[in-house]
Structure formats: structure tokens, C-alpha cells
Short mmCIF file of C-alpha atoms and ligand atoms in Angstrom, two decimals:
data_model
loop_
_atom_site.label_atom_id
_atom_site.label_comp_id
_atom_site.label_asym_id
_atom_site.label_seq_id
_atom_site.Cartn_x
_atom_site.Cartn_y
_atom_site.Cartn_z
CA UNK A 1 25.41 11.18 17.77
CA UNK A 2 27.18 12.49 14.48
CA UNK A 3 28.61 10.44 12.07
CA UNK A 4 29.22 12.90 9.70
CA UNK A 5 33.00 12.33 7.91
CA UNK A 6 32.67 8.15 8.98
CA UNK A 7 32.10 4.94 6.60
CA UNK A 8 30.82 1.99 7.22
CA UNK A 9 29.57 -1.56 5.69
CA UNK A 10 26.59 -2.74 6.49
CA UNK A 11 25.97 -6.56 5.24
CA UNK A 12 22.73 -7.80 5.15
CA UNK A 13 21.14 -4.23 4.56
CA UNK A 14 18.65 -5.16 2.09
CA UNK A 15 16.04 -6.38 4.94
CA UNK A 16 15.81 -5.81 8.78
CA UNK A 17 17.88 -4.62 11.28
CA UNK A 18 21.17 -4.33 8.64
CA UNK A 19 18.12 -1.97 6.69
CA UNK A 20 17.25 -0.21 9.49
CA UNK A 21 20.69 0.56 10.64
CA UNK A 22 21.48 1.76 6.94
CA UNK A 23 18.53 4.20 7.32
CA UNK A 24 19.51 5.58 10.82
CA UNK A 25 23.37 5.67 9.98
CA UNK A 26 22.41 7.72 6.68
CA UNK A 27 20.36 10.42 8.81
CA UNK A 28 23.60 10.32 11.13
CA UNK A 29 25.76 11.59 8.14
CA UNK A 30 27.25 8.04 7.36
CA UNK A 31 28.41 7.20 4.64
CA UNK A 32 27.54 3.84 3.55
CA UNK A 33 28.53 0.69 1.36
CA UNK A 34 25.52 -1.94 1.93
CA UNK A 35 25.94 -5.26 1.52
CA UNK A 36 24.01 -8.36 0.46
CA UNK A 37 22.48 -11.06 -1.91
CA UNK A 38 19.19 -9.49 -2.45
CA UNK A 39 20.34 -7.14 -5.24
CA UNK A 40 16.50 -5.97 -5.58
CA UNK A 41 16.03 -5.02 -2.56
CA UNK A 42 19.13 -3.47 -1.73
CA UNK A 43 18.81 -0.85 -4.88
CA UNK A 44 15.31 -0.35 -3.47
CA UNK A 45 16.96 0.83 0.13
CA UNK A 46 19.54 3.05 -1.89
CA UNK A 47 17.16 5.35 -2.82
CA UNK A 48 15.96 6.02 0.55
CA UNK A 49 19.14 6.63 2.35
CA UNK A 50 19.86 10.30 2.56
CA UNK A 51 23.75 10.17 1.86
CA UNK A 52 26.17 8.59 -0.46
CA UNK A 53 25.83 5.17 -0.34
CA UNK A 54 26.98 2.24 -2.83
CA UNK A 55 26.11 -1.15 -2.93
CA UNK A 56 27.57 -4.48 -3.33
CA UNK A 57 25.94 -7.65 -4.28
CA UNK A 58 27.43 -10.19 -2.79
CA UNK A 59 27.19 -13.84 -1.44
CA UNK A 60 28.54 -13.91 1.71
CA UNK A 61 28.83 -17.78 2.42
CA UNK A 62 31.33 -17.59 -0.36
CA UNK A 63 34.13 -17.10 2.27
CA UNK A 64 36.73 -16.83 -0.78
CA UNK A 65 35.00 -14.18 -2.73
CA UNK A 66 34.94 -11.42 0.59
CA UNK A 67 38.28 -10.12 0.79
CA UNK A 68 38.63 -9.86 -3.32
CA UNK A 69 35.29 -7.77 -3.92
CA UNK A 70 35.47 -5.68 -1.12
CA UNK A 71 38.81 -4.88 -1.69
CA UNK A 72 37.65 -3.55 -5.19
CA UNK A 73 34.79 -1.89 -4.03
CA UNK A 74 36.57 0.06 -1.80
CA UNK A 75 39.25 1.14 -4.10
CA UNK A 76 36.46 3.22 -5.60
CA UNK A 77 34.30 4.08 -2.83
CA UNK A 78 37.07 4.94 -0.02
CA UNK A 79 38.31 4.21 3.12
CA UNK A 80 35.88 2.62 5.40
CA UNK A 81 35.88 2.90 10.05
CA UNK A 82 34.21 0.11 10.23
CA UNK A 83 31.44 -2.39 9.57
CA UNK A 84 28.12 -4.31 10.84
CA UNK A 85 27.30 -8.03 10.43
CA UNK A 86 23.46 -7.91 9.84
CA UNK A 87 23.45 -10.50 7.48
CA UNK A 88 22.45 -14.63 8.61
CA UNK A 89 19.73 -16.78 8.18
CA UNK A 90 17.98 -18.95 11.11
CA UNK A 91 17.74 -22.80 11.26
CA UNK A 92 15.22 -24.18 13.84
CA UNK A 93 15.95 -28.27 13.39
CA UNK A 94 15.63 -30.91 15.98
CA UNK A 95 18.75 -32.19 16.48
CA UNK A 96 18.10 -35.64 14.74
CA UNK A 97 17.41 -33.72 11.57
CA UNK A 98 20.18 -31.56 11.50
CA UNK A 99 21.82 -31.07 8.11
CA UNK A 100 25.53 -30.76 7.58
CA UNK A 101 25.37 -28.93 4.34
CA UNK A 102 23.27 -26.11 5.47
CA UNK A 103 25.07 -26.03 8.84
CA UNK A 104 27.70 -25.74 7.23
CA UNK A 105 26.44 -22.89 5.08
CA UNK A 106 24.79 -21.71 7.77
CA UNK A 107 28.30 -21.07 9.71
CA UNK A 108 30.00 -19.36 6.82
CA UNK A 109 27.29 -16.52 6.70
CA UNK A 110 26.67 -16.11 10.62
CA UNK A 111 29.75 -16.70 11.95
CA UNK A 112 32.92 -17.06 9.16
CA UNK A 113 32.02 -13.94 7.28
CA UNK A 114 32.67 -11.90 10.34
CA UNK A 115 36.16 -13.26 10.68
CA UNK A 116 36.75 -12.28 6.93
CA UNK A 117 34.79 -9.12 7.26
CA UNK A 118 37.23 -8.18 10.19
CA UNK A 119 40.62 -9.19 8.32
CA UNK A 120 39.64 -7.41 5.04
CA UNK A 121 38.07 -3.98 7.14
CA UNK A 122 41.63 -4.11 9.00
CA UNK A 123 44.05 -4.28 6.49
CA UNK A 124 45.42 -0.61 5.77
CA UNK A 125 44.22 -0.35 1.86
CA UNK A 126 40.59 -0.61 3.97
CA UNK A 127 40.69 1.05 7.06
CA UNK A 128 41.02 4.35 7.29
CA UNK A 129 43.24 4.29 10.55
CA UNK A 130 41.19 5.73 12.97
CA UNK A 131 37.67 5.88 14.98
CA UNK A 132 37.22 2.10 13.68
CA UNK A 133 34.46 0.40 14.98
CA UNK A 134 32.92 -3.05 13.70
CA UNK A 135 29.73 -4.45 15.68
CA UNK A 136 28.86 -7.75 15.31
CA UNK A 137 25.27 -9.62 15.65
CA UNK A 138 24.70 -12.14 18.14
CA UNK A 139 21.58 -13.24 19.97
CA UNK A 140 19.80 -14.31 22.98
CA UNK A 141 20.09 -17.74 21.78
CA UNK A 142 24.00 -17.30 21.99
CA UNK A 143 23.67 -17.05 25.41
CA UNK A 144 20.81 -19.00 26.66
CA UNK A 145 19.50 -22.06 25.33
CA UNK A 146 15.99 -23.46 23.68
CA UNK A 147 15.49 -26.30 21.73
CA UNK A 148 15.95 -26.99 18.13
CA UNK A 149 17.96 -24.28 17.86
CA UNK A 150 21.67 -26.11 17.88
CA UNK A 151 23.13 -25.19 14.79
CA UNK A 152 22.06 -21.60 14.94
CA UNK A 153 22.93 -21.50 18.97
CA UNK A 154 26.74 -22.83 17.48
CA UNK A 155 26.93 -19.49 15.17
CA UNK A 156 26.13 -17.08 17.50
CA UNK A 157 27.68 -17.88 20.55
CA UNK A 158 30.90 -18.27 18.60
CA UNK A 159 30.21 -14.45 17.61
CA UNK A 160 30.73 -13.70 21.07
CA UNK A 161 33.99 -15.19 21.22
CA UNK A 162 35.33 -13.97 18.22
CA UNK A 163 33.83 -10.47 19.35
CA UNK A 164 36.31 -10.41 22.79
CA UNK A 165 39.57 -12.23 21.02
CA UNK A 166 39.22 -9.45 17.97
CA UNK A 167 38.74 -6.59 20.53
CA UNK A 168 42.01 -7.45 22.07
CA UNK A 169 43.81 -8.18 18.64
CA UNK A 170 42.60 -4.91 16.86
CA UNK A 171 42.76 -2.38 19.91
CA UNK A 172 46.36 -1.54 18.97
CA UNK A 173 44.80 -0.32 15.48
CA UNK A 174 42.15 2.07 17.27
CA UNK A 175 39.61 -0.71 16.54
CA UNK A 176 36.57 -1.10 18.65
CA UNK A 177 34.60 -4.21 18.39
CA UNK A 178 31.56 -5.09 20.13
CA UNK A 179 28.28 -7.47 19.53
CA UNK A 180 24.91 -7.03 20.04
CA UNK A 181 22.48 -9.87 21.23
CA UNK A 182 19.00 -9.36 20.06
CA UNK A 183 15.74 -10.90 21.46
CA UNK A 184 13.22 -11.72 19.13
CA UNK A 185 12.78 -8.52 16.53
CA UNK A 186 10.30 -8.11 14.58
CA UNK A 187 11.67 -8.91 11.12
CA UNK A 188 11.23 -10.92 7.89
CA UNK A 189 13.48 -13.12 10.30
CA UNK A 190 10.87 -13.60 12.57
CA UNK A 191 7.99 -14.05 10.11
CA UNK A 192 10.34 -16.65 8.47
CA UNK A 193 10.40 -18.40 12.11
CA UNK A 194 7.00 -18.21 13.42
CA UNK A 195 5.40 -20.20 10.09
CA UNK A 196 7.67 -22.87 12.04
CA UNK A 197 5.18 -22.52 15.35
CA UNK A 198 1.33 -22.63 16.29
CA UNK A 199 -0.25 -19.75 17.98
CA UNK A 200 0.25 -20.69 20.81
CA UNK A 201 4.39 -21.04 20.68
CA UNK A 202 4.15 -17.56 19.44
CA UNK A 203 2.01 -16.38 22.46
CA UNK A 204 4.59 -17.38 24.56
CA UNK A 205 7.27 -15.85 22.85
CA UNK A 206 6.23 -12.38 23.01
CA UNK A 207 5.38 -13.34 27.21
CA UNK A 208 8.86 -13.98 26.88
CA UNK A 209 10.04 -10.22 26.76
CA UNK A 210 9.07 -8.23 29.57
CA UNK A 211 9.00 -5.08 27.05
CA UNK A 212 7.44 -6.88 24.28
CA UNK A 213 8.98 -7.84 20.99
CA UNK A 214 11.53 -5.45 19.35
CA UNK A 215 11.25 -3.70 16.31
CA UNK A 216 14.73 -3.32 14.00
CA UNK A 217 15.17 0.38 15.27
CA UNK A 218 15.57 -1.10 18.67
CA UNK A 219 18.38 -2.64 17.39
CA UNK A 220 19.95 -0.12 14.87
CA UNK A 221 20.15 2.51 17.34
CA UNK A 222 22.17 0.86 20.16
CA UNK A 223 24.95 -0.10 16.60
CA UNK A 224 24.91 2.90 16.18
CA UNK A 225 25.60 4.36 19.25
CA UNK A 226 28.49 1.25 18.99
CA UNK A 227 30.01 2.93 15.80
CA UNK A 228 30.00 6.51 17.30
CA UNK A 229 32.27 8.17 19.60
CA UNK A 230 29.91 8.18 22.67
CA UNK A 231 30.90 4.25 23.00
CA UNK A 232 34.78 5.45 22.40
CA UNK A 233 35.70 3.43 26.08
CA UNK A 234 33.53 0.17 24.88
CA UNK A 235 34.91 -2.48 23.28
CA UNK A 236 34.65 -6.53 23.78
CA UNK A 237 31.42 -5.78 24.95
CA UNK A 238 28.43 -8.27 24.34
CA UNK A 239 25.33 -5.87 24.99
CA UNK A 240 21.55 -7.80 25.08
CA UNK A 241 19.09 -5.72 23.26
CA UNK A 242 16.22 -7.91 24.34
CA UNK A 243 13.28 -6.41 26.07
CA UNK A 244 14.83 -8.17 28.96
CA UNK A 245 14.50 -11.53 27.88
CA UNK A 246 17.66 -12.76 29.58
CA UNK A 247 16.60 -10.86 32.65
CA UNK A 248 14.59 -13.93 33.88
N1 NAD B 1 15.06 -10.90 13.97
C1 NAD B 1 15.36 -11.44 15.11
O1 NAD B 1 14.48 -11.79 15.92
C2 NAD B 1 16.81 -11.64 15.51
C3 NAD B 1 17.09 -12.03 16.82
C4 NAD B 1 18.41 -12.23 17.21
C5 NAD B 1 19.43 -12.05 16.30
N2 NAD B 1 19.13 -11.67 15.02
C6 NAD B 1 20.26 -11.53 14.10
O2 NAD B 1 20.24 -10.24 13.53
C7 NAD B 1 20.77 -10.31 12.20
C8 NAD B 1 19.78 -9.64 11.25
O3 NAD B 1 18.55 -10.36 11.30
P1 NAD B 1 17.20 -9.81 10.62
O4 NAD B 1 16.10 -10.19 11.51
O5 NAD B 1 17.39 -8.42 10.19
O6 NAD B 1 17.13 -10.80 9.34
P2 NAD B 1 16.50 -10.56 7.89
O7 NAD B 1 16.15 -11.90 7.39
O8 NAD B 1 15.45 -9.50 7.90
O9 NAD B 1 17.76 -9.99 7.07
C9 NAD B 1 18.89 -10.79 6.80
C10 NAD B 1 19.56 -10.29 5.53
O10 NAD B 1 20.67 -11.15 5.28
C11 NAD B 1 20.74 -11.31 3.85
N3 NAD B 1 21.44 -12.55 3.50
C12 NAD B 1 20.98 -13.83 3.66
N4 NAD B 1 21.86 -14.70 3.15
C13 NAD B 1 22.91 -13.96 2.67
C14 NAD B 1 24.13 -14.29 2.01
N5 NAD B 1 24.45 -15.57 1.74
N6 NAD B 1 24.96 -13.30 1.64
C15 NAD B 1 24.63 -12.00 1.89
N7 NAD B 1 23.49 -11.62 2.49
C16 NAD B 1 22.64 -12.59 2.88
C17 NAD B 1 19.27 -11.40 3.43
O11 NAD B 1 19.10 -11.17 2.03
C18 NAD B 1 18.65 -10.32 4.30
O12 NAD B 1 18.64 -9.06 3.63
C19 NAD B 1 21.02 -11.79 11.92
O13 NAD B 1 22.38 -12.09 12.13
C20 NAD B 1 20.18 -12.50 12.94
O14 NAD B 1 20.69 -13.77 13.27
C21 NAD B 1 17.86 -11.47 14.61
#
């Protein structure tokens, strides 16, 4: 795969799979403007990625503020193909403690940014008109269920709908978009999740995926295979990344 010439955003690139995918699209010849509210740790990853890449600090729950910074970001960085939706946060909750600020807050960043990501990366002072590509991230829990899990379950099986309407809606423009559904990966994500389990729970997990748990490359190189030409005939496609997880 070369994506030499191509530019992307990658949101939630300070941490993860949006990290990893910054580091493998920057060997690819990417160009890259990363995305996210950990300003540390998103100048940190700037000085490891091998080509030009800019960042942008930004709260993405803050539906409002998307299309205006981007907009002027771009205006000095260029033309962008496409982007990734790294960036979201988990909420394990049993249902009688569900909260309906942070689900609320919850939706904006795993679900709504990706429909203002998507109307901002379309518009023609954005896009640079052709090879677009924009891959969105699901998971296994937005297609399977397990309990606690509700409010997160809500934001990313809507990803998968909003991942087959925009395919249709943006195919005229020489847009691709497609979604990846992740089993568990081995991220700050994940450590994050398991101080929510004993032992034992996370035993199980891992028995869970017939491959084992995935690291973020596992994830970063199938998006990026999604960005690049060699997926030119895919789009509205939700792929499972998940050690076979859903295979059961
Ligand atoms: N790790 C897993 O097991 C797993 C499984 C399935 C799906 N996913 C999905 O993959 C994506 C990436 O997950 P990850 O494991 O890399 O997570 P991570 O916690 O390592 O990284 C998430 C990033 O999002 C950023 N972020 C959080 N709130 C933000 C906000 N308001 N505005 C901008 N940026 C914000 C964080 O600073 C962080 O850099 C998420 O959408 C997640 O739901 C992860």
C-alpha cells in the first residue's frame, strides 16, 4: 500500500489505535492532521511520525466547535481524502445507574462527531475531490450484546448505520466509507476497562477471542488498507477485526 500524495485526519491519535494508525499511515507516505484533547500527548506522537503532520487540539464532544476549527486548520494545512474516527471513551454501567449527562457526552464523541466529521471532510473547501475515504470505529459490542454495556452498545451500533446511509450519500463524490468493529485491543481503553473487572472476568475475556486479544496494529493496518486504493470497490462495509470473537 502507498499513500504517498494522500491526507488524512486522524481523531483520537494521541493514544491507541488512532496512534497507531498515525504511525503506520506516516510510514505509508500520509500526510497527516491528528486530532484530539490530549494536547501532550499528541505533540509527543508528532515527533515520531515520519512525514508532515500537524495537529489540532480539539474537544470533540463540542459538536459546534468541529466544522469551525477544522475548517481553519485546513485552510493552512491543505486539502484532506479523508479521515478516521479513533477517538471515544467506554462506559460500562448497569442499566439502573446509567447517567444521562455522560450518555449524552458519551454520544457526541462516539457517534455525533462522525456525522460532523463527515459533513465538514465533504464540503469542497475540505476535500480534495478524489480517492476520499473516511473509516469509522465501531465494535463487537455494536453488533453483539453483553451486559452493562447499553449506552456504549447505543454509540456504536449507530456507527454502523451511519457508516451504510453515508456510503450511499457520498459515493457520487468518490467517497468511500467503511467501519471497522474491533474486539477487545489492547489499549489504554482496555486498561481503563479491566480496573472495572476481577481476574477472573478478564480470563474470560481473552477465552473470548479465538486469536487472542488484539494489539492497535491489528487494527491500524486493516484502516489503512480502508484508506488505500486496494479497498477502491469497498465501501458500506462493516469489517470485524476481532480475533474472531463474533465467530462463535
Ligand atoms: N480498545 C478496544 O478494546 C476497543 C474495542 C472496540 C472498539 N474500540 C474503539 O476504538 C476507538 C479507539 O479506542 P482506543 O482503544 O484506541 O482508545 P484510547 O483510550 O487508547 O484512545 C482514545 C483517544 O480518544 C481521545 N479522546 C477522548 N475524549 C476526547 C474528546 N472529547 N475529544 C477528542 N479526543 C478525545 C483520548 O484522548 C484518546 O487519545 C474507540 O472509538 C473505541 O470505542 C476500542
Amino acid at each position: 500500500m502507498d499513500l504517498s500524495g494522500r491526507s488524512y485526519i486522524i481523531t483520537g491519535a494521541a493514544s491507541g489505535i488512532g496512534k497507531a494508525t498515525a504511525i503506520i499511515l506516516s510510514k505509508l507516505g500520509a500526510k497527516l492532521l491528528l486530532l484530539d484533547i490530549n494536547k501532550g500527548n499528541l505533540e509527543q506522537l508528532h515527533d515520531s511520525c515520519e512525514n508532515m503532520v500537524d495537529t489540532l487540539v480539539i474537544d470533540l464532544t463540542k459538536s459546534g466547535d468541529i466544522k469551525s476549527l477544522v475548517k481553519e486548520k485546513i485552510a493552512v494545512f491543505g486539502k484532506i481524502n479523508g479521515f478516521v474516527h479513533c477517538a471515544g471513551i467506554p462506559y460500562i454501567s448497569p442499566l439502573n445507574a446509567v447517567n444521562t449527562e455522560k450518555s449524552e457526552m458519551l454520544y457526541k464523541l462516539n457517534t455525533y462527531a462522525a456525522i460532523e466529521l463527515a459533513k465538514v471532510c465533504s464540503n469542497k473547501q475540505v476535500y480534495v475531490g478524489e480517492h476520499g475515504s473516511f473509516v469509522l470505529l465501531s465494535s463487537v459490542y455494536g453488533l453483539v450484546g453483553s451486559a452493562a454495556n447499553v449506552v456504549y452498545a447505543m454509540s456504536k451500533a449507530a456507527i454502523i448505520g451511519i457508516t451504510r446511509s453515508l456510503s450511499i450519500e457520498l459515493a457520487p463524490k468518490n467517497i468511500r466509507v467503511n467501519c471497522i468493529a474491533p474486539g477487545f485491543v489492547k489499549t489504554n481503553m482496555l486498561a481503563g476497562n479491566a480496573g472495572a473487572f476481577d481476574d477472573s472476568y478478564n480470563q474470560k475475556l481473552e477465552a473470548l477471542h479465538p486469536l487472542g486479544l488484539g494489539d492497535a496494529d491489528s487494527i491500524a493496518e486493516p484502516i489503512a488498507f480502508l484508506l488505500s486504493d486496494a479497498s477502491r470497490w469497498i465501501t458500506g462495509a462493516i469489517i470485524n477485526v476481532d480475533g474472531g470473537f463474533t465467530a462463535q
